[in-house]
mmCIF file with all atom_site columns, C-alpha atoms in Angstrom:
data_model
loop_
_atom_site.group_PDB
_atom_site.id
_atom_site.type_symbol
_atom_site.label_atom_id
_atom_site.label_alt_id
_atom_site.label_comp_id
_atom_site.label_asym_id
_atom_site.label_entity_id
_atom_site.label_seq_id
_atom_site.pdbx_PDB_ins_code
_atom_site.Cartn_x
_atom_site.Cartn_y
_atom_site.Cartn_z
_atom_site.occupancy
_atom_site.B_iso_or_equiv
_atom_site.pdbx_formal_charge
_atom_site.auth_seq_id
_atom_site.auth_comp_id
_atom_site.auth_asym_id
_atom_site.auth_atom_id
_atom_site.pdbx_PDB_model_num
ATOM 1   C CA . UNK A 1 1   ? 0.000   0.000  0.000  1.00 51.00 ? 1   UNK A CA 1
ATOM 2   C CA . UNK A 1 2   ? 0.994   3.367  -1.000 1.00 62.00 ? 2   UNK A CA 1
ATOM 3   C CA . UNK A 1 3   ? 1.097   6.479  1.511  1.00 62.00 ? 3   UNK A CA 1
ATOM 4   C CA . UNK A 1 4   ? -1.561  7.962  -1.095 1.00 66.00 ? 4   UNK A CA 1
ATOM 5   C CA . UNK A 1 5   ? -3.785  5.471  -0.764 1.00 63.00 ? 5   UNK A CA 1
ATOM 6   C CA . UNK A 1 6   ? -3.405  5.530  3.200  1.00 69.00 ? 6   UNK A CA 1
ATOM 7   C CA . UNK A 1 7   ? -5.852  7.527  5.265  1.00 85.00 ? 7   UNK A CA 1
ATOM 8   C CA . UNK A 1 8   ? -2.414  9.766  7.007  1.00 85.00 ? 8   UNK A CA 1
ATOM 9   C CA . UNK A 1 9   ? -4.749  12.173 9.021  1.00 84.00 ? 9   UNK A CA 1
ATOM 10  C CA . UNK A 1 10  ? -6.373  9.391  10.883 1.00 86.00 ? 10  UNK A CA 1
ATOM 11  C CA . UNK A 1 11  ? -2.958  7.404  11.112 1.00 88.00 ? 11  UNK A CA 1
ATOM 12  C CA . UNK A 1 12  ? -1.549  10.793 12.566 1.00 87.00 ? 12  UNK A CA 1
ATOM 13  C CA . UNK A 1 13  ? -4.405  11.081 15.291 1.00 86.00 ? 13  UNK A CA 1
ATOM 14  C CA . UNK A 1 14  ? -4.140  7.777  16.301 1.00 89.00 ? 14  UNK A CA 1
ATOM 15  C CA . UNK A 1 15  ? -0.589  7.689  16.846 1.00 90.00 ? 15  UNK A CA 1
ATOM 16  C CA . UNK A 1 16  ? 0.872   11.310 17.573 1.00 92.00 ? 16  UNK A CA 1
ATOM 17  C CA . UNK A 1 17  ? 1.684   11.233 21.529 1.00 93.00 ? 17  UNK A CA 1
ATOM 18  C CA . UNK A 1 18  ? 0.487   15.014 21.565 1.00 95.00 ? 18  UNK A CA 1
ATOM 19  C CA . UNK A 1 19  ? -2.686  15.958 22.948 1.00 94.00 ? 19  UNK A CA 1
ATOM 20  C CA . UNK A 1 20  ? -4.158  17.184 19.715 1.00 96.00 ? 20  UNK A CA 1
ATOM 21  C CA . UNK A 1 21  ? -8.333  18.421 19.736 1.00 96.00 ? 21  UNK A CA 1
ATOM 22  C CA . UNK A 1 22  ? -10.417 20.828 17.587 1.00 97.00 ? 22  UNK A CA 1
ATOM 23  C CA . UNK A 1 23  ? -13.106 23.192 19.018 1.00 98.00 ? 23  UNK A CA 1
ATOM 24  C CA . UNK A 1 24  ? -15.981 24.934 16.943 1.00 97.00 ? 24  UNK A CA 1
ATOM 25  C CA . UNK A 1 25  ? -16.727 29.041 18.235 1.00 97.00 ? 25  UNK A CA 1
ATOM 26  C CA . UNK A 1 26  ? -18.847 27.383 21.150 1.00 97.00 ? 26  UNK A CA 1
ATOM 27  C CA . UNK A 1 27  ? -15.461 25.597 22.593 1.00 97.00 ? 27  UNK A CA 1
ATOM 28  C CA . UNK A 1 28  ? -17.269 21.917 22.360 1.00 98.00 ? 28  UNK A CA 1
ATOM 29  C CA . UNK A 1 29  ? -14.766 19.340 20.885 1.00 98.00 ? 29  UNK A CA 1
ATOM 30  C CA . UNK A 1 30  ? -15.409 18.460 17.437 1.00 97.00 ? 30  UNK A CA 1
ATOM 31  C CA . UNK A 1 31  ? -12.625 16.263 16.899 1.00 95.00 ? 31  UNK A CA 1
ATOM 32  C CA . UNK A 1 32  ? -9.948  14.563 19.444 1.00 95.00 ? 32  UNK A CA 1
ATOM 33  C CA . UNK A 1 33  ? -7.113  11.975 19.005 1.00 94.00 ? 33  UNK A CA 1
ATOM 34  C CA . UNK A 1 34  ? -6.191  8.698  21.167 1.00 92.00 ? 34  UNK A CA 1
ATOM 35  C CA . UNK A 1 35  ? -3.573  11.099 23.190 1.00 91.00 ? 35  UNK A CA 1
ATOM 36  C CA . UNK A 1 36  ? -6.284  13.195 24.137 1.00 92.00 ? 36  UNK A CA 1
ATOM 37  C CA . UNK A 1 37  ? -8.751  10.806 25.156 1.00 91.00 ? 37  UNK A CA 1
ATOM 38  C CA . UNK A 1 38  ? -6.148  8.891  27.266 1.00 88.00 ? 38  UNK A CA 1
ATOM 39  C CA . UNK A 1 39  ? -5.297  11.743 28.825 1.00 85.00 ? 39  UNK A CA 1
ATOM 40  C CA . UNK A 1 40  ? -8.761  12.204 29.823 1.00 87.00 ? 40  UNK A CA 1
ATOM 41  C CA . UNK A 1 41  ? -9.856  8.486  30.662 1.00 86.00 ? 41  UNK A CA 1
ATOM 42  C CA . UNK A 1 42  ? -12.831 8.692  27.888 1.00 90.00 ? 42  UNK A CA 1
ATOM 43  C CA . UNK A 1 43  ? -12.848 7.452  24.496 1.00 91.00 ? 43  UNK A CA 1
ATOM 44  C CA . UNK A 1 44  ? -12.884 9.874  21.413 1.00 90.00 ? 44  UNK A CA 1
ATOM 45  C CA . UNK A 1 45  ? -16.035 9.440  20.678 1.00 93.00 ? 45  UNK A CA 1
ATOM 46  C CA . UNK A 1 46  ? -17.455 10.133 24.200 1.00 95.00 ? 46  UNK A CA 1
ATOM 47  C CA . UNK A 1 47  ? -15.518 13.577 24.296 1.00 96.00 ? 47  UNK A CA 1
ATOM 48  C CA . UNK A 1 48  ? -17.198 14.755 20.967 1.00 96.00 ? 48  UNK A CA 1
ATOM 49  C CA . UNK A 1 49  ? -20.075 17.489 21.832 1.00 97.00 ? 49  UNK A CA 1
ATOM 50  C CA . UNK A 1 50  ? -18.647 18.458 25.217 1.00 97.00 ? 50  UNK A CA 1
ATOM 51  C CA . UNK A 1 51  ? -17.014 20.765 26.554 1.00 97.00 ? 51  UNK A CA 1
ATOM 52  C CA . UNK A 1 52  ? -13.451 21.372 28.587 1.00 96.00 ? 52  UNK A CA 1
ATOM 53  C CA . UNK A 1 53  ? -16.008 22.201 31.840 1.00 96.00 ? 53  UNK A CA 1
ATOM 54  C CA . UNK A 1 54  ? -17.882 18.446 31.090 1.00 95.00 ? 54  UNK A CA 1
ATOM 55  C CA . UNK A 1 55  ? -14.301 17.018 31.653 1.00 92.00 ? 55  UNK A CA 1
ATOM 56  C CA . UNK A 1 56  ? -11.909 18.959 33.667 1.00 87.00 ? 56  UNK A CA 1
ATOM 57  C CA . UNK A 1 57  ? -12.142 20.232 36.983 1.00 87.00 ? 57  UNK A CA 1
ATOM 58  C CA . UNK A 1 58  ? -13.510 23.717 36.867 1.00 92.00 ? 58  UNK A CA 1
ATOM 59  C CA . UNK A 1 59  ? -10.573 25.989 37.537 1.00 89.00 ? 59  UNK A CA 1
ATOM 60  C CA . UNK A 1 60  ? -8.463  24.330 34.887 1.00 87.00 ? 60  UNK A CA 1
ATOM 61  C CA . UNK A 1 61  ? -11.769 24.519 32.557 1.00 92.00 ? 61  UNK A CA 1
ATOM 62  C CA . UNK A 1 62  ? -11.898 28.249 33.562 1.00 95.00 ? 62  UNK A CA 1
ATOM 63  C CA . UNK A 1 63  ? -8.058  28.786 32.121 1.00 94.00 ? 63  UNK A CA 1
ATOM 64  C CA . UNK A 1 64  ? -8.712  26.681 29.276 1.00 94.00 ? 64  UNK A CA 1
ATOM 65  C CA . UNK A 1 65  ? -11.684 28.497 28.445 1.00 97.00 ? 65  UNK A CA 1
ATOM 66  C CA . UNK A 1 66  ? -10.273 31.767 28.570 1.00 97.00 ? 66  UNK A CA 1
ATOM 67  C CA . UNK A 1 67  ? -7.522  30.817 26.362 1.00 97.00 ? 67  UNK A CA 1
ATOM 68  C CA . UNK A 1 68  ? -9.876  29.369 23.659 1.00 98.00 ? 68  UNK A CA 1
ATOM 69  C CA . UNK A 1 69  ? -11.903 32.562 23.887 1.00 98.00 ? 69  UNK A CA 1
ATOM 70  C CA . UNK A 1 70  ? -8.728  34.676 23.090 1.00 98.00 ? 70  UNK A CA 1
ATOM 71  C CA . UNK A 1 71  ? -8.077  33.020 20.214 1.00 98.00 ? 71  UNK A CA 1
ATOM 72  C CA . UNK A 1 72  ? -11.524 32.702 18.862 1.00 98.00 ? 72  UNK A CA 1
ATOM 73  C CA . UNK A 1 73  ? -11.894 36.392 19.500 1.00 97.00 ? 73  UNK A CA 1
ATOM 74  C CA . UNK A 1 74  ? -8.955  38.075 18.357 1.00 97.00 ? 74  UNK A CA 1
ATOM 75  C CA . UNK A 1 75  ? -7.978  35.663 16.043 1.00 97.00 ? 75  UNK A CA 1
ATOM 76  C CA . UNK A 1 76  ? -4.200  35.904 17.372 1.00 98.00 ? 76  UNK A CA 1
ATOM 77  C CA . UNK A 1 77  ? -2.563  32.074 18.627 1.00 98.00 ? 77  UNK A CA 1
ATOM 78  C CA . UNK A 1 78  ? -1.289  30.988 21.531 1.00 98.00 ? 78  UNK A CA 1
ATOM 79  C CA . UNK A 1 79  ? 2.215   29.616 21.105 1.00 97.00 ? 79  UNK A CA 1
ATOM 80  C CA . UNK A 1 80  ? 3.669   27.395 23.815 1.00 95.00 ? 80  UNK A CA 1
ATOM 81  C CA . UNK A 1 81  ? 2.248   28.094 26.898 1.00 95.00 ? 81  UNK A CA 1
ATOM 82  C CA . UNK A 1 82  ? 4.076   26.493 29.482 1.00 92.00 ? 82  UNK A CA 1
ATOM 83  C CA . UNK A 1 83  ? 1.500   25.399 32.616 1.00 89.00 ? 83  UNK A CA 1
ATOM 84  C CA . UNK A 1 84  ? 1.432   23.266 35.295 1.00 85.00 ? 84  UNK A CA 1
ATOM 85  C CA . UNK A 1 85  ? -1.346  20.336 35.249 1.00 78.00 ? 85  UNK A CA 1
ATOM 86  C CA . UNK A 1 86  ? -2.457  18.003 36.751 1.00 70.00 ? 86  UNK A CA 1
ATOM 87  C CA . UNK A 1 87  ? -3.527  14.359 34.893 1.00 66.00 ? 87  UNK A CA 1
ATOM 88  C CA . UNK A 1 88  ? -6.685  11.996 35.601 1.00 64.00 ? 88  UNK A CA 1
ATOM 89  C CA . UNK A 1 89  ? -4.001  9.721  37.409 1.00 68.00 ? 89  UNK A CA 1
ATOM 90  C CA . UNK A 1 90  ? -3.370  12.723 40.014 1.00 71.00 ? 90  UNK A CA 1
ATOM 91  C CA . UNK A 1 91  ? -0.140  13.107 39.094 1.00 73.00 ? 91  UNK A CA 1
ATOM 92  C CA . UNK A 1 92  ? 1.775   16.640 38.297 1.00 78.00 ? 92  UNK A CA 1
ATOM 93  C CA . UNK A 1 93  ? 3.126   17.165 35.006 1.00 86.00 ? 93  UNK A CA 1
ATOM 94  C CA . UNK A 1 94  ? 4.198   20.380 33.085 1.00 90.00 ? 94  UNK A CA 1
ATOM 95  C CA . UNK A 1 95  ? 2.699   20.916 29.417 1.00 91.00 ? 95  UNK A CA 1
ATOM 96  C CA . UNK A 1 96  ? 3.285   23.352 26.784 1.00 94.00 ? 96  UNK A CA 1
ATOM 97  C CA . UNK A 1 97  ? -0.057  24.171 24.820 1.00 96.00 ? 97  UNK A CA 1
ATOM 98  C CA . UNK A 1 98  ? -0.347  25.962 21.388 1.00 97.00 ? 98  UNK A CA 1
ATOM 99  C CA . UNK A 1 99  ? -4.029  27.299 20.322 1.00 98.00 ? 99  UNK A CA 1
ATOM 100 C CA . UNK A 1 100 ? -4.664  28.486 16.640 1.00 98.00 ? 100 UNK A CA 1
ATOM 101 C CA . UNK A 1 101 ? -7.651  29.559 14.881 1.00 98.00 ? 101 UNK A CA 1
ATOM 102 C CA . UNK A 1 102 ? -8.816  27.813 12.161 1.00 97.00 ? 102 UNK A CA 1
ATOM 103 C CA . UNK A 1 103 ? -10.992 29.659 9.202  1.00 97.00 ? 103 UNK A CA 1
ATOM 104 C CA . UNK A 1 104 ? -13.748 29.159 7.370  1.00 95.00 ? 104 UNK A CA 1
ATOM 105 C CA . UNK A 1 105 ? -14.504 29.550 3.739  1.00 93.00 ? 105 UNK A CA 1
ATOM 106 C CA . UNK A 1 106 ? -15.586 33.251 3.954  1.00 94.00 ? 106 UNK A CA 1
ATOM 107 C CA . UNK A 1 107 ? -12.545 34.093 6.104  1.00 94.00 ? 107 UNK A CA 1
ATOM 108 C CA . UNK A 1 108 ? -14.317 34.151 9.539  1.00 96.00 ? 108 UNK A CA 1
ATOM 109 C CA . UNK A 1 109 ? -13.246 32.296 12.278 1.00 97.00 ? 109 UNK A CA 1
ATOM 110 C CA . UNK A 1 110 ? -15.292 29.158 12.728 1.00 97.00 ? 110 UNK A CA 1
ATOM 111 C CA . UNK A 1 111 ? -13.193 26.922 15.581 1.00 97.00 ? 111 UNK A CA 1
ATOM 112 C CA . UNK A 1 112 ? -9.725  26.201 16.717 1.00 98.00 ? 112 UNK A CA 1
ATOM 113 C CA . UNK A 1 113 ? -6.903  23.625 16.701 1.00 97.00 ? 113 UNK A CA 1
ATOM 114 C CA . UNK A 1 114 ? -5.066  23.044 19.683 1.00 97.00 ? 114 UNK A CA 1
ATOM 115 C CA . UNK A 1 115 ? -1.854  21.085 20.742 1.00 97.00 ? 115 UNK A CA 1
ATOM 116 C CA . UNK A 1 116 ? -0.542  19.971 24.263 1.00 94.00 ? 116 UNK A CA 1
ATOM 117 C CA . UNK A 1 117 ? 2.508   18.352 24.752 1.00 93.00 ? 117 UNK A CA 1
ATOM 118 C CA . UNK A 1 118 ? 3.796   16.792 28.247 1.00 91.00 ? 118 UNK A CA 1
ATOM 119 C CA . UNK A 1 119 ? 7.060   18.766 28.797 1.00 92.00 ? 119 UNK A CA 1
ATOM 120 C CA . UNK A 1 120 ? 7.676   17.639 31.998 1.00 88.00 ? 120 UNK A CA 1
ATOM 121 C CA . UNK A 1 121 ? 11.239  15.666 31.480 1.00 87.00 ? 121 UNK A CA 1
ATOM 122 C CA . UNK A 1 122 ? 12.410  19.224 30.146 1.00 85.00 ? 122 UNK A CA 1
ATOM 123 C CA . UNK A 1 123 ? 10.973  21.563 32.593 1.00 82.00 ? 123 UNK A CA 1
ATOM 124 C CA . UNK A 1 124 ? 12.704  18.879 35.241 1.00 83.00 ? 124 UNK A CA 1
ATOM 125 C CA . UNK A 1 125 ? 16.192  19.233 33.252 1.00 84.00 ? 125 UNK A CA 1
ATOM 126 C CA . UNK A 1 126 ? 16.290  22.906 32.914 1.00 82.00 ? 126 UNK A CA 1
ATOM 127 C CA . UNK A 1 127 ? 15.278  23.046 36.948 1.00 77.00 ? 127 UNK A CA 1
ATOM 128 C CA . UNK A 1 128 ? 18.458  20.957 37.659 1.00 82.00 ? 128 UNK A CA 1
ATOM 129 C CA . UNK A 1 129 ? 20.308  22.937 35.523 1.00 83.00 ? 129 UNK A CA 1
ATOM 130 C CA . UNK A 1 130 ? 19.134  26.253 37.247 1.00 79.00 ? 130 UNK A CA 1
ATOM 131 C CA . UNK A 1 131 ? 20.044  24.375 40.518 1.00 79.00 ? 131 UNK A CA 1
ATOM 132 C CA . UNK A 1 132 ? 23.303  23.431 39.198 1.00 79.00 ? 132 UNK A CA 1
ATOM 133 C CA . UNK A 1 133 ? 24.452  26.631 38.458 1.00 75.00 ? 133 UNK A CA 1
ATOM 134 C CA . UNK A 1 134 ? 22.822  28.569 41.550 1.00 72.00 ? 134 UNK A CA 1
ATOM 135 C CA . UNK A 1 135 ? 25.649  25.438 43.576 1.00 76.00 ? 135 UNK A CA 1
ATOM 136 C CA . UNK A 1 136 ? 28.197  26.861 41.079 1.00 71.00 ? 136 UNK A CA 1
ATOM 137 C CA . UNK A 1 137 ? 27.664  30.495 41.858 1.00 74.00 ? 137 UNK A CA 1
ATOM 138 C CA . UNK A 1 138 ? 28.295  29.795 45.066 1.00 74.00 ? 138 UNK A CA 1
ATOM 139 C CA . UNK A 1 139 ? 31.226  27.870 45.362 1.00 62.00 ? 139 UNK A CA 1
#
């Protein structure tokens, strides 16, 4: 088989470890991959309709929400925003998240695309690093 003849979007949601979801103007999820519905503890399919306050606890809903409404608003992204989380499991983690908006025929926004990445390995490396060189300093 041929990578034409493959269906690469729905390989590339399936597979991509990144959180990766699309919102219409109303913020529900139209669309989610298998990294963002294990993150979550629901399948893809349960996710669809709802909204970040039907699935995360409502401060974090209240920050996501905020940042989806700043991009559907002013049209501008948000690029890597580094935040601390916390997943189903309970544990901490650090993510970086990236919002765009996405446009419609007529040039109006009509949703977003957004991307989370765990980034907690590197926010732990550059920590020790900082903490290395603070012990250096002082030496």
């Amino acid at each position: 088989m041929s990578l034409k003849n493959y269906n690469l979007l729905e390989y590339f949601m399936k597979h991509v470890p990144d959180v990766i979801y699309f919102k219409d103007k109303k913020c529900r999820f139209i669309l989610v991959n298998q990294a963002h519905a294990n993150s979550t503890g629901l399948k893809p399919e349960a996710i669809i309709g709802k909204t970040d306050f039907d699935i995360f606890p409502r401060e974090r809903a209240n920050r996501m929400f905020k940042d989806d409404l700043h991009v559907l608003n002013t049209g501008r992204p948000i690029i890597d925003k580094i935040e601390r989380a916390t997943r189903p499991d309970g544990i901490d983690n650090y993510v970086s998240t990236t919002k765009i908006p996405i446009y419609g025929e007529k040039g109006r926004i009509i949703g977003l695309l957004g991307i989370t990445r765990d980034i907690t390995r590197r926010v732990q490396i550059e920590n020790v690093r900082k903490e290395n060189e603070s012990i250096s300093k002082i030496s």
